[in-house]
CSV table of C-alpha atoms and ligand atoms in Angstrom, one decimal:
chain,number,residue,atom,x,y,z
O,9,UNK,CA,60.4,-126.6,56.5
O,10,UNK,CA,63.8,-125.7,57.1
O,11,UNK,CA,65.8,-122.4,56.1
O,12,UNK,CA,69.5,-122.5,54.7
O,13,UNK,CA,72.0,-121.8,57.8
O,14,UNK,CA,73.5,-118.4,56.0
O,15,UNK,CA,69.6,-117.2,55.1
O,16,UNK,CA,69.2,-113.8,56.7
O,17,UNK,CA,66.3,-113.0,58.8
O,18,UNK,CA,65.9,-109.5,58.5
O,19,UNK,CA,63.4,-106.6,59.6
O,20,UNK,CA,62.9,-103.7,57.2
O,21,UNK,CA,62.3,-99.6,57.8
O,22,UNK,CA,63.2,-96.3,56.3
O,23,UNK,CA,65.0,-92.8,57.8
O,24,UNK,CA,61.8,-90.7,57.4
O,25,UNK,CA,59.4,-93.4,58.9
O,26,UNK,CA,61.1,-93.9,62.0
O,27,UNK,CA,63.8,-91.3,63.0
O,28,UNK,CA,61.8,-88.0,63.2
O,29,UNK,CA,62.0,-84.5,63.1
O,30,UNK,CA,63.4,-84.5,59.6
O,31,UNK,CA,62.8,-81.0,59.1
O,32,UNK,CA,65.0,-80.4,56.1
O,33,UNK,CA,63.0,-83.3,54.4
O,34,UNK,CA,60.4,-82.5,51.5
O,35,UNK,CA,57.7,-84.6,53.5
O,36,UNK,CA,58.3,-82.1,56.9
O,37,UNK,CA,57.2,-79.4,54.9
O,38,UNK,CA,53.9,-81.6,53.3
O,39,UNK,CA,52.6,-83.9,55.7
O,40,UNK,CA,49.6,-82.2,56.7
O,41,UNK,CA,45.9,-82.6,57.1
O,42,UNK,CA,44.7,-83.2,53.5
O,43,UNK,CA,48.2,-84.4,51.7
O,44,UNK,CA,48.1,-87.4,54.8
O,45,UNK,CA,45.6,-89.3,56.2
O,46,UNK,CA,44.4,-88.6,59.9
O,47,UNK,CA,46.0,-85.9,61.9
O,48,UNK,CA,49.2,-87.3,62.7
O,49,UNK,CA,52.3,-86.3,61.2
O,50,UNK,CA,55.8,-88.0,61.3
O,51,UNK,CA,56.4,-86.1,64.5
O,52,UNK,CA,58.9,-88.0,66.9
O,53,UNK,CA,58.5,-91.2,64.5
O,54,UNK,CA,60.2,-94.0,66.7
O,55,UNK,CA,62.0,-91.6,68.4
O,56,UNK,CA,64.9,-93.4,66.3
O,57,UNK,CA,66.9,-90.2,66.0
O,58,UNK,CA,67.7,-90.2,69.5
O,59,UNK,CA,67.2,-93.9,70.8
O,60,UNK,CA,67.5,-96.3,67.8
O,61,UNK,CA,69.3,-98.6,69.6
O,62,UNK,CA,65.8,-99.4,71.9
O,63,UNK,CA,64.3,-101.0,68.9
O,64,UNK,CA,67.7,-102.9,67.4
O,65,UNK,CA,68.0,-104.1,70.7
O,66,UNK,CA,64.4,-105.3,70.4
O,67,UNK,CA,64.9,-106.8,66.7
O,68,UNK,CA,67.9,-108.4,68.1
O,69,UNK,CA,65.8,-110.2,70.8
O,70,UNK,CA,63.9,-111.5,67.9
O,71,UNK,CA,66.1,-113.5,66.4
O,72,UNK,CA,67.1,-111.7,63.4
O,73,UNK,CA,70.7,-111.2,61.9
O,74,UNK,CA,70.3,-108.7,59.6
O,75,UNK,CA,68.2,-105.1,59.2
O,76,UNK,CA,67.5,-103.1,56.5
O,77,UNK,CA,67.6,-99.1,57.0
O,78,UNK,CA,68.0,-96.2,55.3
O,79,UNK,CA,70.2,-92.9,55.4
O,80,UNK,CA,68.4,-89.6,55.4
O,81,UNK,CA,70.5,-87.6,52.7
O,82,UNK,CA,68.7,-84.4,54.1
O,83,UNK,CA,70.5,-85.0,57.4
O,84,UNK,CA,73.7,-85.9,55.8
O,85,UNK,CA,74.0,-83.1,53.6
O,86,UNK,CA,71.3,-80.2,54.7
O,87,UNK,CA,72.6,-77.6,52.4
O,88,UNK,CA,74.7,-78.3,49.1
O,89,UNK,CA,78.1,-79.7,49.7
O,90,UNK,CA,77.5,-78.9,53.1
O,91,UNK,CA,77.8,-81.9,55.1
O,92,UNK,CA,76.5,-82.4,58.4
O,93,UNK,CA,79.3,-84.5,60.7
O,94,UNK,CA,77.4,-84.7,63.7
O,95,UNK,CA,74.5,-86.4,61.3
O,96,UNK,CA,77.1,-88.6,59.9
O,97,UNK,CA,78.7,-89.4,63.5
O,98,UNK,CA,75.3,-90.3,64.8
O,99,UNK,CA,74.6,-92.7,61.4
O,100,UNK,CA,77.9,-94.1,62.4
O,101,UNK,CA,76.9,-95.2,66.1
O,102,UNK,CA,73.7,-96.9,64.2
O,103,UNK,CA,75.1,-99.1,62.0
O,104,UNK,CA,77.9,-100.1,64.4
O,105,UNK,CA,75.0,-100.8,66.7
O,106,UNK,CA,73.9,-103.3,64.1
O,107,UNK,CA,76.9,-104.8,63.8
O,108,UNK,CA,77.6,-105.0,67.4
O,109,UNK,CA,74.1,-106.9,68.1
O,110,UNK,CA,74.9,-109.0,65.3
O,111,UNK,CA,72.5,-107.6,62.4
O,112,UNK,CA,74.0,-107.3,59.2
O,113,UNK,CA,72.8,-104.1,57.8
O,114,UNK,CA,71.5,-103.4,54.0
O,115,UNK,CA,71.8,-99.7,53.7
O,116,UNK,CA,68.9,-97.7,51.2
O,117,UNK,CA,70.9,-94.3,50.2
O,118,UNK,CA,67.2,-92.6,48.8
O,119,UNK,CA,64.2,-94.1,50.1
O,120,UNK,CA,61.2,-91.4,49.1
O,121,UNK,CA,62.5,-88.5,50.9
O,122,UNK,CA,64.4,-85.4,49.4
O,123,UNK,CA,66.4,-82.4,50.8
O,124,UNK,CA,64.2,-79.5,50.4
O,125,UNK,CA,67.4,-77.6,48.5
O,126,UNK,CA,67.4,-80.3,46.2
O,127,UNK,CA,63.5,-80.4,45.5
O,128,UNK,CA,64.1,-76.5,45.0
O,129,UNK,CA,66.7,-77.4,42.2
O,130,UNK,CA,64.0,-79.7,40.0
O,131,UNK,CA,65.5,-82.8,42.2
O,132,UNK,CA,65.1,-85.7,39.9
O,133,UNK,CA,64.0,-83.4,36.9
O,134,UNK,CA,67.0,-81.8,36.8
O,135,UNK,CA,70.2,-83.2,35.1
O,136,UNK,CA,72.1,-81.1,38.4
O,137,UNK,CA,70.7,-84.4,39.9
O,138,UNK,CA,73.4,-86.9,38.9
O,139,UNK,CA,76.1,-84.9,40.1
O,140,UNK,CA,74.8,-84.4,43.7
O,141,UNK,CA,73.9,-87.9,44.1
O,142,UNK,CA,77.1,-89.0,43.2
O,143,UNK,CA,79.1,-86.7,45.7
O,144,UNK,CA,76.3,-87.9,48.3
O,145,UNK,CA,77.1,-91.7,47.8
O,146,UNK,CA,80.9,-91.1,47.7
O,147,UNK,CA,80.8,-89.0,51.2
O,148,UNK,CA,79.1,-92.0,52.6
O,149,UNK,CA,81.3,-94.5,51.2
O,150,UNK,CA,84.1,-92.4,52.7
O,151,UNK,CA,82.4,-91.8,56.1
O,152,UNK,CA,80.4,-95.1,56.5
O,153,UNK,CA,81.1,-97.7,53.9
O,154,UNK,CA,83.4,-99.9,56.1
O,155,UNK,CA,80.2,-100.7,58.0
O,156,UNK,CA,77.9,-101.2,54.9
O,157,UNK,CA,78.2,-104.5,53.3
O,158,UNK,CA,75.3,-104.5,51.4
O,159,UNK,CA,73.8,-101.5,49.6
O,160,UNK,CA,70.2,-100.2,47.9
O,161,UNK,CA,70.5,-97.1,45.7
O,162,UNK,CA,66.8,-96.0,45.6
O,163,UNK,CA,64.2,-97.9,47.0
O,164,UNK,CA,61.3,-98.4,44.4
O,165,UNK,CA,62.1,-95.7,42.1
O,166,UNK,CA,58.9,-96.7,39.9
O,167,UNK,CA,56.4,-96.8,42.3
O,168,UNK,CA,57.9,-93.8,43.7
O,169,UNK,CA,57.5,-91.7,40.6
O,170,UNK,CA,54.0,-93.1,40.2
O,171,UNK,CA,53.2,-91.9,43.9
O,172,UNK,CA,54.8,-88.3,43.2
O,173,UNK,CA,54.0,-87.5,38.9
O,174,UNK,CA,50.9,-89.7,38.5
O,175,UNK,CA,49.3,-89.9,41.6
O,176,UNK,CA,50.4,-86.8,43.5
O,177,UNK,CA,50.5,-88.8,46.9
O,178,UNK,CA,53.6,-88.1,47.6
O,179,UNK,CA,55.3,-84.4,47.7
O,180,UNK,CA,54.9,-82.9,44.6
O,181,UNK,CA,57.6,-82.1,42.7
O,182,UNK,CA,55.6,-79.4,40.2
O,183,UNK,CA,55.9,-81.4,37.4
O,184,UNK,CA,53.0,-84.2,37.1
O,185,UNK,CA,52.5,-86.3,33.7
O,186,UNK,CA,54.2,-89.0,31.9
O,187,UNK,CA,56.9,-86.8,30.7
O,188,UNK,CA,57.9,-85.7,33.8
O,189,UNK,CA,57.8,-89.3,35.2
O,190,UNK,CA,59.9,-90.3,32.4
O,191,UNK,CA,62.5,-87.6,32.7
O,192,UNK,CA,62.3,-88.1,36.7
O,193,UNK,CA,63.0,-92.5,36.1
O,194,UNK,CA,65.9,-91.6,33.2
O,195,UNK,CA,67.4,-89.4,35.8
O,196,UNK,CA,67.1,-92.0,38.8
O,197,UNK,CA,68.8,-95.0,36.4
O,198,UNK,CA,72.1,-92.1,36.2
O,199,UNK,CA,72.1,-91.5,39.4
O,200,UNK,CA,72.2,-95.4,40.3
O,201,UNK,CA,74.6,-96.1,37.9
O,202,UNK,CA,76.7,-93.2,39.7
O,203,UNK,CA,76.3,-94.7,42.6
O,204,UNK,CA,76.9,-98.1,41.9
O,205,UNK,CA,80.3,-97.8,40.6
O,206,UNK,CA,81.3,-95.1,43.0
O,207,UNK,CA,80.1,-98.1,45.8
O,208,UNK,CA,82.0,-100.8,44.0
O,209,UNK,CA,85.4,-98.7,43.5
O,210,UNK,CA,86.1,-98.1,46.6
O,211,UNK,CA,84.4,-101.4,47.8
O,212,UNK,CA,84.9,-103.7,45.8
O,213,UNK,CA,83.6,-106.7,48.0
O,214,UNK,CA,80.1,-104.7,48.7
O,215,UNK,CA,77.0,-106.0,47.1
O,216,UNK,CA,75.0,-103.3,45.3
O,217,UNK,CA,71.3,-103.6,44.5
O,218,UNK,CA,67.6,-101.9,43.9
O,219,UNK,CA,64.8,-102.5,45.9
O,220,UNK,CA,62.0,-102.9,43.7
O,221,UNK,CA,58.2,-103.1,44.4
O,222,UNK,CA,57.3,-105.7,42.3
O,223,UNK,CA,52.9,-106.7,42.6
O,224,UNK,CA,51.3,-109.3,40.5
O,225,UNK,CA,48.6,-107.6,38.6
O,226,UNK,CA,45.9,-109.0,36.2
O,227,UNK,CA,42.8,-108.3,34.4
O,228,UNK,CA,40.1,-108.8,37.0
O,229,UNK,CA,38.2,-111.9,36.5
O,230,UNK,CA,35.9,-112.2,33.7
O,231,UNK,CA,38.1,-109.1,32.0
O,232,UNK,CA,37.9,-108.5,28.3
O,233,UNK,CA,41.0,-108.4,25.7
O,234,UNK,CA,41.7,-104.9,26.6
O,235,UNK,CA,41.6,-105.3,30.4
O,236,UNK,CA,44.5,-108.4,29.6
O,237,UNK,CA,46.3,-105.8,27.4
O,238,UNK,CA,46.6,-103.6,30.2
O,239,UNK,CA,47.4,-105.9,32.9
O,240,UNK,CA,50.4,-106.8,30.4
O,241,UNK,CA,51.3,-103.4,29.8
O,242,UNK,CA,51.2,-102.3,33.7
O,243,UNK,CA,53.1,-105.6,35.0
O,244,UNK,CA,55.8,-104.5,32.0
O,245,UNK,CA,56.0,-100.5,33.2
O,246,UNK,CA,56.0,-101.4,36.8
O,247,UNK,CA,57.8,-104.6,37.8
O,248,UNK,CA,60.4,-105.4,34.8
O,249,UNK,CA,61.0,-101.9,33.6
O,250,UNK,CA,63.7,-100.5,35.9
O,251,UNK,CA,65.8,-104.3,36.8
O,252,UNK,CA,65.6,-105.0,33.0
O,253,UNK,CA,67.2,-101.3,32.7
O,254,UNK,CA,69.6,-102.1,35.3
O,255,UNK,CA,70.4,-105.6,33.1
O,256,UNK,CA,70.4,-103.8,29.6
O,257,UNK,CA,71.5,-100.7,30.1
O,258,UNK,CA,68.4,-99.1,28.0
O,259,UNK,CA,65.2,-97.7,29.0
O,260,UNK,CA,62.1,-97.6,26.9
O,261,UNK,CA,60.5,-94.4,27.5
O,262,UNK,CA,58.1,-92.5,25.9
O,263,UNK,CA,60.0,-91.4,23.0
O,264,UNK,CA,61.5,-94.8,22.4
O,265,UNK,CA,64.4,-96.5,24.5
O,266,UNK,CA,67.2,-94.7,25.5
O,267,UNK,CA,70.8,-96.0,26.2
O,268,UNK,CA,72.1,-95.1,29.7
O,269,UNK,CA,76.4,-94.8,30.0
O,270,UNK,CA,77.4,-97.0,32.7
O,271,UNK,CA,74.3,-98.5,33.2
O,272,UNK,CA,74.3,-102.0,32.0
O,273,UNK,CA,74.6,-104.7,34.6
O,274,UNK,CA,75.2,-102.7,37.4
O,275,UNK,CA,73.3,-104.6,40.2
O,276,UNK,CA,75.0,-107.5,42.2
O,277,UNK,CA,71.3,-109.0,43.9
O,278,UNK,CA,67.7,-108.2,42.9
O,279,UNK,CA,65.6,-106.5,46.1
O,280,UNK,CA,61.9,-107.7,45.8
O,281,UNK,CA,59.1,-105.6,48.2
O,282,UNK,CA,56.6,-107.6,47.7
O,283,UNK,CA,52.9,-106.7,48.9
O,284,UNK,CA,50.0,-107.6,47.1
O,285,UNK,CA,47.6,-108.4,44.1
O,286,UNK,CA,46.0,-106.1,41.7
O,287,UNK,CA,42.8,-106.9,39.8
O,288,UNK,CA,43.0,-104.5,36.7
O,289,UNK,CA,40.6,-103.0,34.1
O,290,UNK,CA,40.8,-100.7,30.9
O,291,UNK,CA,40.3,-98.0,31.4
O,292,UNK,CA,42.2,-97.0,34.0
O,293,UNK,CA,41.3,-94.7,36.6
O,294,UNK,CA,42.5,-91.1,37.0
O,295,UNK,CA,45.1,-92.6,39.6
O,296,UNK,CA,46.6,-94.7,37.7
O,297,UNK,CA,46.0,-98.2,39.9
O,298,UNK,CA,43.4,-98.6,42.2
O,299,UNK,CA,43.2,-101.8,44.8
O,300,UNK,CA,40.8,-104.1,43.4
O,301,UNK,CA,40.2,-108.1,44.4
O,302,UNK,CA,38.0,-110.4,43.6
O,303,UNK,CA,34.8,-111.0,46.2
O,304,UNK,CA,36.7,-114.2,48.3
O,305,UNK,CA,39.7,-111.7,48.8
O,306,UNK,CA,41.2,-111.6,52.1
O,307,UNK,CA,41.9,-107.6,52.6
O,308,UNK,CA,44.3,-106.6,55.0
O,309,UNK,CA,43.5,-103.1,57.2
O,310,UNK,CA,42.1,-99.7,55.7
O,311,UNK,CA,42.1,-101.9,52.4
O,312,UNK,CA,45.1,-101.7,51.2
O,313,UNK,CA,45.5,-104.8,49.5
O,314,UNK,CA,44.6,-108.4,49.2
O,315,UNK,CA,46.7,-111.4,50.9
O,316,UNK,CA,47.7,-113.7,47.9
O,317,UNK,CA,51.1,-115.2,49.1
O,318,UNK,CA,51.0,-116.9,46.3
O,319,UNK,CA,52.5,-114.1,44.5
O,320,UNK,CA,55.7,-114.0,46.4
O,321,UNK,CA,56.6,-117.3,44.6
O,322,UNK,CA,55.7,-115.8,41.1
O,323,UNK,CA,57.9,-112.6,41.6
O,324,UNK,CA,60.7,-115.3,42.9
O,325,UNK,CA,60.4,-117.2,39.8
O,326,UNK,CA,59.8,-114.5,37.5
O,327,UNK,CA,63.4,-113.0,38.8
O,328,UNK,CA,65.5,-115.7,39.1
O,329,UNK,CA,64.2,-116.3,35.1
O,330,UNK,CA,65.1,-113.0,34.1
O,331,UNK,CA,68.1,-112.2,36.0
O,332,UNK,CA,71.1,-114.5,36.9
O,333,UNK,CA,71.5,-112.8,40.5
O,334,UNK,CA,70.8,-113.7,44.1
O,335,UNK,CA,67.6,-112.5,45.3
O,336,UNK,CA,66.8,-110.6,48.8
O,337,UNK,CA,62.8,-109.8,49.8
O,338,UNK,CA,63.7,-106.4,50.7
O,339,UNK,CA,60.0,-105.6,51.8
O,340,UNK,CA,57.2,-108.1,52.7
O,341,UNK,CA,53.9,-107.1,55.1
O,342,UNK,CA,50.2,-105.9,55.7
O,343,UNK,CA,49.1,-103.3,57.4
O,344,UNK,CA,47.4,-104.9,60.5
O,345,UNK,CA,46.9,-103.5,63.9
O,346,UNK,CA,44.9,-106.4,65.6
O,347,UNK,CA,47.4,-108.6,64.4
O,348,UNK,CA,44.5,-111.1,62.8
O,349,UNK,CA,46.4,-112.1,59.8
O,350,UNK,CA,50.0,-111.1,60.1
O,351,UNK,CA,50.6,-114.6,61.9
O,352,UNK,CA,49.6,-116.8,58.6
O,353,UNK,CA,50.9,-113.9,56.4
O,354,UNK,CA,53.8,-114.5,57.3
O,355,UNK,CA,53.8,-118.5,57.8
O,356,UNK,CA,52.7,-118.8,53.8
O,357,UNK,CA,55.1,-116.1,52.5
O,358,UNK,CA,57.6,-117.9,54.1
O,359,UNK,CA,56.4,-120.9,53.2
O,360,UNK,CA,56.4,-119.7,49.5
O,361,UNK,CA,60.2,-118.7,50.0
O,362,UNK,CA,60.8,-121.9,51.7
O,363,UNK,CA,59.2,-123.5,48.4
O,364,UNK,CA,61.6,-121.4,46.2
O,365,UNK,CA,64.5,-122.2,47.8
O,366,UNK,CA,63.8,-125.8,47.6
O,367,UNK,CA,64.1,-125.6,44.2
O,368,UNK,CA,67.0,-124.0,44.1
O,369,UNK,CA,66.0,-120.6,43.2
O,370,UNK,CA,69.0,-117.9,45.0
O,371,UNK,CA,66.7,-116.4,47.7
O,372,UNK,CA,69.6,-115.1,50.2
O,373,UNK,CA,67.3,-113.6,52.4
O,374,UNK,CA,63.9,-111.9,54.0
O,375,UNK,CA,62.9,-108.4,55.8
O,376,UNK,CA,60.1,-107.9,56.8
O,377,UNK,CA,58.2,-104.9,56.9
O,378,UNK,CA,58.0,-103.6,59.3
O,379,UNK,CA,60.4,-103.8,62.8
O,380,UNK,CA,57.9,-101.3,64.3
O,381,UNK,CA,54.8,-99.4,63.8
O,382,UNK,CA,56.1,-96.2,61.9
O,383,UNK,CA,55.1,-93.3,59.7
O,384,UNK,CA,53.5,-94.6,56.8
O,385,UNK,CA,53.7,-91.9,54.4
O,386,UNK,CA,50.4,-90.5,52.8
O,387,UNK,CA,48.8,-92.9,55.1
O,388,UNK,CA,50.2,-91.2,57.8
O,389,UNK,CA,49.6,-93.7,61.2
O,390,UNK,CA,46.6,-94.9,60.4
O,391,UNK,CA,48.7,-98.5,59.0
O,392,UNK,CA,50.2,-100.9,60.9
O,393,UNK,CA,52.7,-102.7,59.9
O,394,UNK,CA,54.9,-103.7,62.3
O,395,UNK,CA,55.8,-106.9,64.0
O,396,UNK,CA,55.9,-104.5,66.9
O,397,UNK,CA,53.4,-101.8,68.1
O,398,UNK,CA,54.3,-98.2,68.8
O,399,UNK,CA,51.9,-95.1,70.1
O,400,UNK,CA,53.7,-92.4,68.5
O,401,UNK,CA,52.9,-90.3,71.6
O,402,UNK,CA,54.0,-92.5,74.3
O,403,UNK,CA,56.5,-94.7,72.4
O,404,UNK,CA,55.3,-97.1,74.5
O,405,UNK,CA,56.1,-100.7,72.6
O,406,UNK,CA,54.1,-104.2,72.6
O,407,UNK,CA,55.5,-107.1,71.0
O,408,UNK,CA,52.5,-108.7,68.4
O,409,UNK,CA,51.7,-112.2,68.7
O,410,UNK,CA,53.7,-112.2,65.2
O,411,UNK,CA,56.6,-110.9,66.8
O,412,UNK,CA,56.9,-113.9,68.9
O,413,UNK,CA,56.1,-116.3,66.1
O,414,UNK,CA,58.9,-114.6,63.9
O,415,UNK,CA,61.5,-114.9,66.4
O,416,UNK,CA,60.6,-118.9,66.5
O,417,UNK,CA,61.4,-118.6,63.1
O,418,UNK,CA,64.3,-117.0,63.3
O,419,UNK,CA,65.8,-118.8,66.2
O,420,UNK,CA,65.0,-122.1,64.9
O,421,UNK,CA,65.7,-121.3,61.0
O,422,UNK,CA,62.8,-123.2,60.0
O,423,UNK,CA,58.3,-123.2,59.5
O,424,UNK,CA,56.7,-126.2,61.6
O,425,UNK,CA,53.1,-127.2,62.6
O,426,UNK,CA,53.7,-126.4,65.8
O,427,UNK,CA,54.0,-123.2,65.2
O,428,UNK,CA,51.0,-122.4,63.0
O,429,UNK,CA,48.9,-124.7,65.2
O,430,UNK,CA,49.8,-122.2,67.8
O,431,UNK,CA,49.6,-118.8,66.3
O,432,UNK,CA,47.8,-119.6,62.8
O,433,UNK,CA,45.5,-122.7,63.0
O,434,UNK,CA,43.6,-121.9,60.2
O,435,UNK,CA,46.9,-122.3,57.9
O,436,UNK,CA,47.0,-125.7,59.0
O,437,UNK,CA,45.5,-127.0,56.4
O,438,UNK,CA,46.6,-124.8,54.0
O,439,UNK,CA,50.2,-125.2,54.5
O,440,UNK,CA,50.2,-129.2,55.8
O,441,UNK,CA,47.3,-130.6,54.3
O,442,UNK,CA,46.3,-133.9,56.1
O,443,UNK,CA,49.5,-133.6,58.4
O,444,UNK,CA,47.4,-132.2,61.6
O,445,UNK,CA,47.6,-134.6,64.2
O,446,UNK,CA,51.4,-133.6,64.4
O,447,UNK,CA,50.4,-130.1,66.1
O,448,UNK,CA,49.3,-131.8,68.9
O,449,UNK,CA,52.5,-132.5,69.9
B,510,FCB,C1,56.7,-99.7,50.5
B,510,FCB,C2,57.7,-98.6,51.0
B,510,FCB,C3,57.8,-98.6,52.5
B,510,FCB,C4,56.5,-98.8,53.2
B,510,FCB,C5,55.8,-100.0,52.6
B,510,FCB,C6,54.4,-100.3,53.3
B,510,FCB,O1,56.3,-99.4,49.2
B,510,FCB,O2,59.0,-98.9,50.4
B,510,FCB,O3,58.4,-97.4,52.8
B,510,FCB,O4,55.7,-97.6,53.0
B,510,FCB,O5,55.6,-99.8,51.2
């Protein structure tokens, strides 16, 4: 199964996950005992602020040609309009060590992490919001854009507000609720539309786009009416609200839908993190979602979700049906330390992008998440999900068997046999049914 020749072959992270010692970050001040699991905090992360170039180097040995990464805006500006040039200098070195190992980096401008000073100003349920993000994206446009060819405003902006106002995973804001979710999305779709023609003025060539987390979710089997009507309502909210914002220009709130200025059609690809499956039911629990599957489910580590490749291929068709745009998987992985699945999770999501492309749907590219082992929010260390291993207190790093798979991938641009009879024989059949003999070889 063979890839395009321009497909990229990315790897995925964020700045909070891997850079450390954020300290003017909103999750420096909560990650602790209680608001994360284990006892672990970001700490050093991958020791990226100092020595990011270790791991590029290692993602270039892979075989990809392209990383996704993220800017910490608490670094870049710690104190309002008070920029830090030494941050900035240091952001500069990183992407031009992309460049210069031949990864072509997609740069996330907000991905889950605030500056405190801004969390102390409402951050996101505060009008004030629009503004600052708008002088944030045009200083980096100034001071980095030349190296950015392809952008992300916010990285999953619903899920995000489901984690902080519903959920209360994720720092809390002091606001909780629907309406405060609501107000906090509204906000986001200004500042992205901000940020997307402040992008496109001054580079005009740059492709702009969301990254959004986008799940299949159902009524668990044997669900009633209600459990349907729910699924429906969820899939609606959480996967098509914010791109078919970004398309419109409108979003349906609580109080009806809402026209944003500037916001229609202001997105150049469609990101897809895609992850799982949710089994749903009516009524919901107090969090919102909780991971459910049905009892022949495989379940990755700490169960955090089911493995239904499958789904990749849904959200692939389910874009390219709604949106006339290319499509990037901005996010795709398990949390898996032993690395017993990772190997045919990735063979059969890439087989199901492999599938898409074949007929003809515009998937451009694929990063997976993760590069490395990092900080995994709420979850603290205690997920796995990189293609690489870390110890957060050594930085010691192993390669994965997947790691070695991907970069056959990569290398070669293509899926064979060969290589699941190697590192996934049990996707043998599922992936080349009756064609065996061949791995032999
Ligand atoms: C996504 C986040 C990313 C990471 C993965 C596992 O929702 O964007 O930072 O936590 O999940």
């Amino acid at each position: 199964m063979t890839f395009p020749p321009d497909f990229l072959w990315g790897t995925a992270t964020s700045s909070y996950q891997v850079e450390g010692n954020n300290r003017n970050s909103d999750w420096y001040s909560w990650e602790a005992p209680g608001h994360i699991r284990g006892d672990l905090g970001c700490g050093d992360g991958c020791n990226w602020w100092a020595n990011a170039e270790a791991d590029l180097d290692i993602a270039a040995e892979m075989g990809t040609n392209a990383h996704r990464l993220s800017l910490e805006w608490s670094r870049i500006e710690p104190e309002p309009s008070v920029f830090d040039p030494a941050a900035i200098a240091r952001y500069r070195a990183i992407l031009q060590g992309c460049h210069d190992r031949g990864l072509e980096p997609m740069v996330t401008l907000h991905h889950f992490s605030n500056p405190l000073w801004l969390v102390d100003k409402g951050d996101f349920n505060n009008d004030i919001v629009v503004d600052y993000f708008r002088r944030y994206t045009a200083k980096v446009v100034a001071e980095l854009g030349d190296l950015i060819p392809k952008w992300i405003t916010i990285n999953e902006p619903i899920t995000y507000g489901v984690m902080r106002y519903l959920r209360r995973d994720f720092p809390n804001p002091g606001h909780h609720g629907f309406g405060a979710l609501f107000e906090a999305i509204h906000n986001m779709l200004r500042c992205h539309a901000a940020a997307y023609h402040t992008i496109k003025e001054a580079n005009p060539a740059s492709l702009v786009g969301t990254a959004n987390n986008m799940q299949v979710f159902e009524a668990r089997p044997g669900g009633n009416a209600l459990d349907r009507w729910w699924a429906g309502v969820v899939r609606r909210f959480y996967n098509d609200s914010w791109p078919e914002a970004l398309h419109t220009g409108r979003y349906r709130g609580l109080a009806g839908s809402k026209r944003i200025d500037q916001l229609a059609g202001t997105y150049d690809f469609v990101g897809i993190n895609y992850y799982t499956r949710f089994y749903l039911r009516f009524p919901p629990p107090p969090c919102f979602i909780e991971s459910d599957w049905g009892p022949d489910a495989v379940v990755s580590d700490g169960g955090y979700g089911e493995v239904y490749p499958h789904g990749l291929y849904e959200m692939i068709e389910h874009v390219t049906k709604r949106y006339d745009a290319p499509i990037y998987i901005t996010e795709n992985g398990l949390p898996d330390a032993a690395d017993r699945l990772r190997p045919g999770f990735l063979l059969d999501h890439l087989r199901q992008v492999w599938h898409a492309i074949s007929f003809c749907y515009p998937v451009m590219g694929y990063y997976h998440w993760s590069l490395v082992d990092n900080f995994e929010w709420d979850r603290g260390w205690t997920q796995r999900f990189g293609l690489v291993e870390v110890d957060p207190l050594t930085q010691e790093r192993a390669w994965r068997p997947s790691a070695y798979l991907y970069q056959e991938i990569c290398r070669s641009y293509s899926l064979s046999n060969d290589m699941a009879a190697r590192y996934a024989p049990e996707m043998l059949d599922v992936i080349w049914p009756g064609n065996n003999e061949m791995s032999v070889l």
